């Protein structure tokens, strides 16, 4: 019993080291992340069999860090080790095998070895399409990876062979799921879904397609909720430019864009630019009887900014 407890204790330590390594990786602290993942690997190697999935997990995470450091040869070695273990210990169509194949493809892409990258991306996609729901984000991610490489190669005809005919429907579904996650206040996942939807559209649609404005607007809303106002403004402006091109000048979506831009400028302590956009939004809402509440809301915002300006 005592020995079992100690083994369990050591494995918990490895999990903690692994989690710390992931956090450090996300923070861009790759040296410390590498050290933490190496410690986790050493603990696991002392306790677990050489083909245990947790060993593969450590190899995978170390490979990710090395990839981000630009150490492609070493990254490949670790990802191939993870793949070898997973192929021996997991079913042939397990999603983690697809993840390893995808990671290997990503390193090949960084090395500009696009032929081999597509090969591994395709193998990952084949597994994901077999075992995951059609609108799963990992499937969209695979389509994005393949489409991006074909774009880099200028191979626009071949990309039609790789993208599903309903890829826009998939993008719209990801966007819809993102809205659900937003309502659930799961902002990180919502943002990821909106971005994946956008990437799918970018492969096949022109940059100024009206559908792109929806994604730009949704991404901006999440960034606003996260108080990332600088990046939020960029996406609101992108959405507004597309809406201006395709919509009537008094459309409520244009007024909404102007209000959002004005609000964001206010958060960035740029009251002059905020007032400029808020007044334009108010002018549109003023002519729309059904939008009287929105008009009154903006007028109060404008009045507050004018009062603050006059008192400084």
C-alpha positions as a Python dict, from the first residue, in 0.01 Angstrom:
ca = {
    (1, 'X'): (0, 0, 0),
    (2, 'X'): (280, 240, 96),
    (3, 'X'): (468, 169, -229),
    (4, 'X'): (150, 224, -434),
    (5, 'X'): (99, 559, -262),
    (6, 'X'): (453, 668, -342),
    (7, 'X'): (416, 571, -707),
    (8, 'X'): (86, 759, -728),
    (9, 'X'): (249, 1056, -558),
    (10, 'X'): (534, 1060, -811),
    (11, 'X'): (290, 1038, -1103),
    (12, 'X'): (93, 1332, -963),
    (13, 'X'): (420, 1523, -949),
    (14, 'X'): (481, 1441, -1316),
    (15, 'X'): (133, 1568, -1406),
    (16, 'X'): (202, 1892, -1218),
    (17, 'X'): (536, 1936, -1392),
    (18, 'X'): (366, 1870, -1724),
    (19, 'X'): (96, 2130, -1653),
    (20, 'X'): (354, 2386, -1544),
    (21, 'X'): (544, 2319, -1866),
    (22, 'X'): (231, 2385, -2070),
    (23, 'X'): (168, 2713, -1889),
    (24, 'X'): (528, 2824, -1942),
    (25, 'X'): (502, 2733, -2311),
    (26, 'X'): (190, 2946, -2348),
    (27, 'X'): (377, 3231, -2179),
    (28, 'X'): (663, 3198, -2428),
    (29, 'X'): (907, 3091, -2155),
    (30, 'X'): (1044, 2803, -2359),
    (31, 'X'): (1364, 2729, -2167),
    (32, 'X'): (1184, 2676, -1837),
    (33, 'X'): (901, 2494, -2016),
    (34, 'X'): (1154, 2255, -2168),
    (35, 'X'): (1312, 2190, -1828),
    (36, 'X'): (972, 2125, -1667),
    (37, 'X'): (866, 1880, -1939),
    (38, 'X'): (1202, 1702, -1917),
    (39, 'X'): (1156, 1658, -1543),
    (40, 'X'): (808, 1517, -1602),
    (41, 'X'): (949, 1276, -1859),
    (42, 'X'): (1224, 1154, -1624),
    (43, 'X'): (971, 1086, -1346),
    (44, 'X'): (747, 894, -1584),
    (45, 'X'): (1034, 694, -1732),
    (46, 'X'): (1129, 570, -1384),
    (47, 'X'): (778, 444, -1308),
    (48, 'X'): (598, 366, -1633),
    (49, 'X'): (666, 128, -1919),
    (50, 'X'): (848, 273, -2218),
    (51, 'X'): (531, 247, -2428),
    (52, 'X'): (295, 414, -2183),
    (53, 'X'): (80, 694, -2337),
    (54, 'X'): (199, 941, -2071),
    (55, 'X'): (557, 896, -2195),
    (56, 'X'): (430, 985, -2542),
    (57, 'X'): (259, 1291, -2396),
    (58, 'X'): (592, 1414, -2255),
    (59, 'X'): (772, 1356, -2584),
    (60, 'X'): (495, 1543, -2763),
    (61, 'X'): (515, 1843, -2530),
    (62, 'X'): (893, 1860, -2551),
    (63, 'X'): (860, 1844, -2929),
    (64, 'X'): (620, 2139, -2922),
    (65, 'X'): (865, 2349, -2720),
    (66, 'X'): (1157, 2260, -2948),
    (67, 'X'): (946, 2347, -3252),
    (68, 'X'): (869, 2690, -3108),
    (69, 'X'): (1241, 2739, -3044),
    (70, 'X'): (1315, 2666, -3409),
    (71, 'X'): (1498, 2341, -3324),
    (72, 'X'): (1324, 2146, -3597),
    (73, 'X'): (1546, 1836, -3607),
    (74, 'X'): (1510, 1775, -3233),
    (75, 'X'): (1139, 1858, -3247),
    (76, 'X'): (1089, 1594, -3514),
    (77, 'X'): (1278, 1336, -3310),
    (78, 'X'): (1048, 1386, -3012),
    (79, 'X'): (728, 1395, -3216),
    (80, 'X'): (828, 1076, -3397),
    (81, 'X'): (898, 911, -3060),
    (82, 'X'): (553, 1017, -2941),
    (83, 'X'): (397, 883, -3260),
    (84, 'X'): (579, 549, -3231),
    (85, 'X'): (454, 495, -2876),
    (86, 'X'): (100, 600, -2960),
    (87, 'X'): (84, 370, -3261),
    (88, 'X'): (189, 79, -3038),
    (89, 'X'): (-31, 156, -2738),
    (90, 'X'): (-345, 310, -2889),
    (91, 'X'): (-601, 207, -3153),
    (92, 'X'): (-496, 293, -3507),
    (93, 'X'): (-759, 565, -3540),
    (94, 'X'): (-709, 728, -3199),
    (95, 'X'): (-722, 1112, -3204),
    (96, 'X'): (-386, 1136, -3027),
    (97, 'X'): (-221, 959, -3319),
    (98, 'X'): (-378, 1223, -3543),
    (99, 'X'): (-235, 1491, -3314),
    (100, 'X'): (115, 1347, -3348),
    (101, 'X'): (81, 1326, -3727),
    (102, 'X'): (-39, 1686, -3731),
    (103, 'X'): (253, 1802, -3517),
    (104, 'X'): (504, 1628, -3743),
    (105, 'X'): (341, 1794, -4042),
    (106, 'X'): (364, 2131, -3869),
    (107, 'X'): (740, 2095, -3823),
    (108, 'X'): (779, 1997, -4188),
    (109, 'X'): (579, 2308, -4280),
    (110, 'X'): (814, 2525, -4073),
    (111, 'X'): (1102, 2369, -4267),
    (112, 'X'): (917, 2458, -4591),
    (113, 'X'): (901, 2089, -4680),
    (114, 'X'): (545, 2129, -4800),
    (115, 'X'): (512, 1793, -4974),
    (116, 'X'): (582, 1596, -4657),
    (117, 'X'): (381, 1841, -4447),
    (118, 'X'): (69, 1782, -4656),
    (119, 'X'): (124, 1407, -4637),
    (120, 'X'): (118, 1412, -4255),
    (121, 'X'): (-163, 1666, -4239),
    (122, 'X'): (-368, 1444, -4469),
    (123, 'X'): (-304, 1137, -4253),
    (124, 'X'): (-415, 1334, -3948),
    (125, 'X'): (-725, 1452, -4132),
    (126, 'X'): (-813, 1097, -4241),
    (127, 'X'): (-821, 983, -3878),
    (128, 'X'): (-1009, 1288, -3755),
    (129, 'X'): (-1278, 1256, -4023),
    (130, 'X'): (-1320, 892, -3926),
    (131, 'X'): (-1364, 936, -3550),
    (132, 'X'): (-1472, 1297, -3488),
    (133, 'X'): (-1796, 1484, -3563),
    (134, 'X'): (-1790, 1671, -3899),
    (135, 'X'): (-1779, 2015, -3733),
    (136, 'X'): (-1514, 1927, -3473),
    (137, 'X'): (-1252, 2207, -3446),
    (138, 'X'): (-967, 1959, -3507),
    (139, 'X'): (-1112, 1874, -3850),
    (140, 'X'): (-1135, 2243, -3933),
    (141, 'X'): (-776, 2279, -3812),
    (142, 'X'): (-663, 2005, -4052),
    (143, 'X'): (-841, 2172, -4344),
    (144, 'X'): (-678, 2502, -4247),
    (145, 'X'): (-332, 2345, -4238),
    (146, 'X'): (-366, 2184, -4580),
    (147, 'X'): (-529, 2490, -4734),
    (148, 'X'): (-261, 2724, -4600),
    (149, 'X'): (17, 2516, -4755),
    (150, 'X'): (-159, 2504, -5091),
    (151, 'X'): (-198, 2881, -5068),
    (152, 'X'): (174, 2920, -5001),
    (153, 'X'): (243, 2708, -5306),
    (154, 'X'): (-4, 2908, -5513),
    (155, 'X'): (-179, 2581, -5588),
    (156, 'X'): (-534, 2715, -5583),
    (157, 'X'): (-684, 2446, -5804),
    (158, 'X'): (-554, 2157, -5596),
    (159, 'X'): (-688, 2308, -5276),
    (160, 'X'): (-1040, 2248, -5408),
    (161, 'X'): (-962, 1876, -5397),
    (162, 'X'): (-871, 1893, -5029),
    (163, 'X'): (-1150, 2117, -4903),
    (164, 'X'): (-1492, 1959, -4851),
    (165, 'X'): (-1770, 2100, -5063),
    (166, 'X'): (-1949, 2209, -4746),
    (167, 'X'): (-1647, 2377, -4587),
    (168, 'X'): (-1833, 2709, -4563),
    (169, 'X'): (-2111, 2528, -4377),
    (170, 'X'): (-1846, 2389, -4141),
    (171, 'X'): (-1709, 2741, -4090),
    (172, 'X'): (-2059, 2869, -4013),
    (173, 'X'): (-2117, 2583, -3768),
    (174, 'X'): (-1792, 2661, -3585),
    (175, 'X'): (-1904, 3022, -3567),
    (176, 'X'): (-2239, 2918, -3419),
    (177, 'X'): (-2072, 2700, -3157),
    (178, 'X'): (-1846, 2994, -3076),
    (179, 'X'): (-2153, 3209, -3003),
    (180, 'X'): (-2278, 2941, -2763),
    (181, 'X'): (-1942, 2932, -2585),
    (182, 'X'): (-1953, 3311, -2564),
    (183, 'X'): (-2292, 3299, -2391),
    (184, 'X'): (-2144, 3042, -2153),
    (185, 'X'): (-1864, 3293, -2084),
    (186, 'X'): (-1606, 3047, -2216),
    (187, 'X'): (-1428, 3324, -2401),
    (188, 'X'): (-1102, 3145, -2480),
    (189, 'X'): (-1279, 2857, -2654),
    (190, 'X'): (-1519, 3096, -2829),
    (191, 'X'): (-1228, 3296, -2966),
    (192, 'X'): (-1056, 2981, -3091),
    (193, 'X'): (-1374, 2868, -3268),
    (194, 'X'): (-1428, 3208, -3430),
    (195, 'X'): (-1067, 3213, -3548),
    (196, 'X'): (-1087, 2861, -3691),
    (197, 'X'): (-1406, 2954, -3873),
    (198, 'X'): (-1230, 3261, -4012),
    (199, 'X'): (-931, 3060, -4129),
    (200, 'X'): (-1155, 2821, -4319),
    (201, 'X'): (-1325, 3111, -4493),
    (202, 'X'): (-992, 3280, -4572),
    (203, 'X'): (-883, 2978, -4773),
    (204, 'X'): (-1168, 3007, -5019),
    (205, 'X'): (-1337, 3348, -4987),
    (206, 'X'): (-1205, 3693, -5081),
    (207, 'X'): (-1087, 3905, -4789),
    (208, 'X'): (-1376, 4149, -4830),
    (209, 'X'): (-1653, 3888, -4855),
    (210, 'X'): (-1955, 3988, -4640),
    (211, 'X'): (-1928, 3662, -4447),
    (212, 'X'): (-1584, 3766, -4322),
    (213, 'X'): (-1736, 4067, -4147),
    (214, 'X'): (-1935, 3833, -3923),
    (215, 'X'): (-1618, 3661, -3804),
    (216, 'X'): (-1428, 3986, -3759),
    (217, 'X'): (-1717, 4124, -3554),
    (218, 'X'): (-1743, 3813, -3336),
    (219, 'X'): (-1368, 3799, -3274),
    (220, 'X'): (-1373, 4168, -3181),
    (221, 'X'): (-1656, 4111, -2933),
    (222, 'X'): (-1456, 3843, -2752),
    (223, 'X'): (-1142, 4057, -2744),
    (224, 'X'): (-1355, 4338, -2604),
    (225, 'X'): (-1486, 4111, -2328),
    (226, 'X'): (-1124, 4017, -2255),
    (227, 'X'): (-1038, 4391, -2244),
    (228, 'X'): (-789, 4346, -2528),
    (229, 'X'): (-895, 4676, -2680),
    (230, 'X'): (-609, 4734, -2923),
    (231, 'X'): (-666, 4407, -3110),
    (232, 'X'): (-1041, 4444, -3063),
    (233, 'X'): (-1033, 4776, -3250),
    (234, 'X'): (-848, 4621, -3542),
    (235, 'X'): (-1119, 4358, -3594),
    (236, 'X'): (-1405, 4606, -3551),
    (237, 'X'): (-1247, 4826, -3819),
    (238, 'X'): (-1208, 4528, -4054),
    (239, 'X'): (-1574, 4439, -4010),
    (240, 'X'): (-1680, 4800, -4063),
    (241, 'X'): (-1487, 4837, -4390),
    (242, 'X'): (-1659, 4532, -4536),
    (243, 'X'): (-2002, 4646, -4418),
    (244, 'X'): (-1950, 4991, -4569),
    (245, 'X'): (-1877, 4830, -4902),
    (246, 'X'): (-2181, 4604, -4920),
    (247, 'X'): (-2453, 4762, -4704),
    (248, 'X'): (-2667, 5076, -4741),
    (249, 'X'): (-2518, 5374, -4551),
    (250, 'X'): (-2805, 5380, -4299),
    (251, 'X'): (-2796, 5006, -4220),
    (252, 'X'): (-2807, 4916, -3852),
    (253, 'X'): (-2498, 4694, -3889),
    (254, 'X'): (-2298, 4998, -4001),
    (255, 'X'): (-2429, 5197, -3706),
    (256, 'X'): (-2340, 4906, -3479),
    (257, 'X'): (-1985, 4897, -3618),
    (258, 'X'): (-1945, 5272, -3569),
    (259, 'X'): (-2068, 5246, -3211),
    (260, 'X'): (-1832, 4956, -3134),
    (261, 'X'): (-1536, 5144, -3280),
    (262, 'X'): (-1630, 5455, -3082),
    (263, 'X'): (-1671, 5254, -2762),
    (264, 'X'): (-1329, 5095, -2812),
    (265, 'X'): (-1159, 5430, -2878),
    (266, 'X'): (-1312, 5548, -2550),
    (267, 'X'): (-1157, 5250, -2369),
    (268, 'X'): (-823, 5338, -2531),
    (269, 'X'): (-851, 5694, -2392),
    (270, 'X'): (-895, 5853, -2734),
    (271, 'X'): (-1210, 6062, -2671),
    (272, 'X'): (-1188, 6269, -2990),
    (273, 'X'): (-1191, 5964, -3215),
    (274, 'X'): (-1452, 5801, -2993),
    (275, 'X'): (-1683, 6100, -3033),
    (276, 'X'): (-1630, 6104, -3409),
    (277, 'X'): (-1757, 5749, -3448),
    (278, 'X'): (-2028, 5769, -3183),
    (279, 'X'): (-2180, 6076, -3350),
    (280, 'X'): (-2186, 5897, -3686),
    (281, 'X'): (-2360, 5601, -3525),
    (282, 'X'): (-2611, 5834, -3356),
    (283, 'X'): (-2691, 6003, -3688),
    (284, 'X'): (-2787, 5665, -3837),
    (285, 'X'): (-2990, 5551, -3537),
    (286, 'X'): (-3169, 5888, -3523),
    (287, 'X'): (-3329, 5815, -3860),
    (288, 'X'): (-3448, 5469, -3755),
    (289, 'X'): (-3761, 5485, -3535),
    (290, 'X'): (-3718, 5123, -3425),
    (291, 'X'): (-3372, 5199, -3285),
    (292, 'X'): (-3468, 5476, -3043),
    (293, 'X'): (-3323, 5291, -2742),
    (294, 'X'): (-2987, 5250, -2919),
    (295, 'X'): (-2993, 5619, -3014),
    (296, 'X'): (-3060, 5724, -2654),
    (297, 'X'): (-2782, 5498, -2527),
    (298, 'X'): (-2529, 5652, -2766),
    (299, 'X'): (-2646, 6004, -2684),
    (300, 'X'): (-2577, 5939, -2315),
    (301, 'X'): (-2231, 5808, -2407),
    (302, 'X'): (-2162, 6116, -2620),
    (303, 'X'): (-2281, 6349, -2345),
    (304, 'X'): (-2054, 6182, -2091),
    (305, 'X'): (-1750, 6222, -2317),
    (306, 'X'): (-1833, 6587, -2388),
    (307, 'X'): (-1870, 6654, -2016),
    (308, 'X'): (-1536, 6487, -1943),
    (309, 'X'): (-1365, 6686, -2220),
    (310, 'X'): (-1503, 7017, -2096),
    (311, 'X'): (-1381, 6949, -1742),
    (312, 'X'): (-1021, 6879, -1845),
}
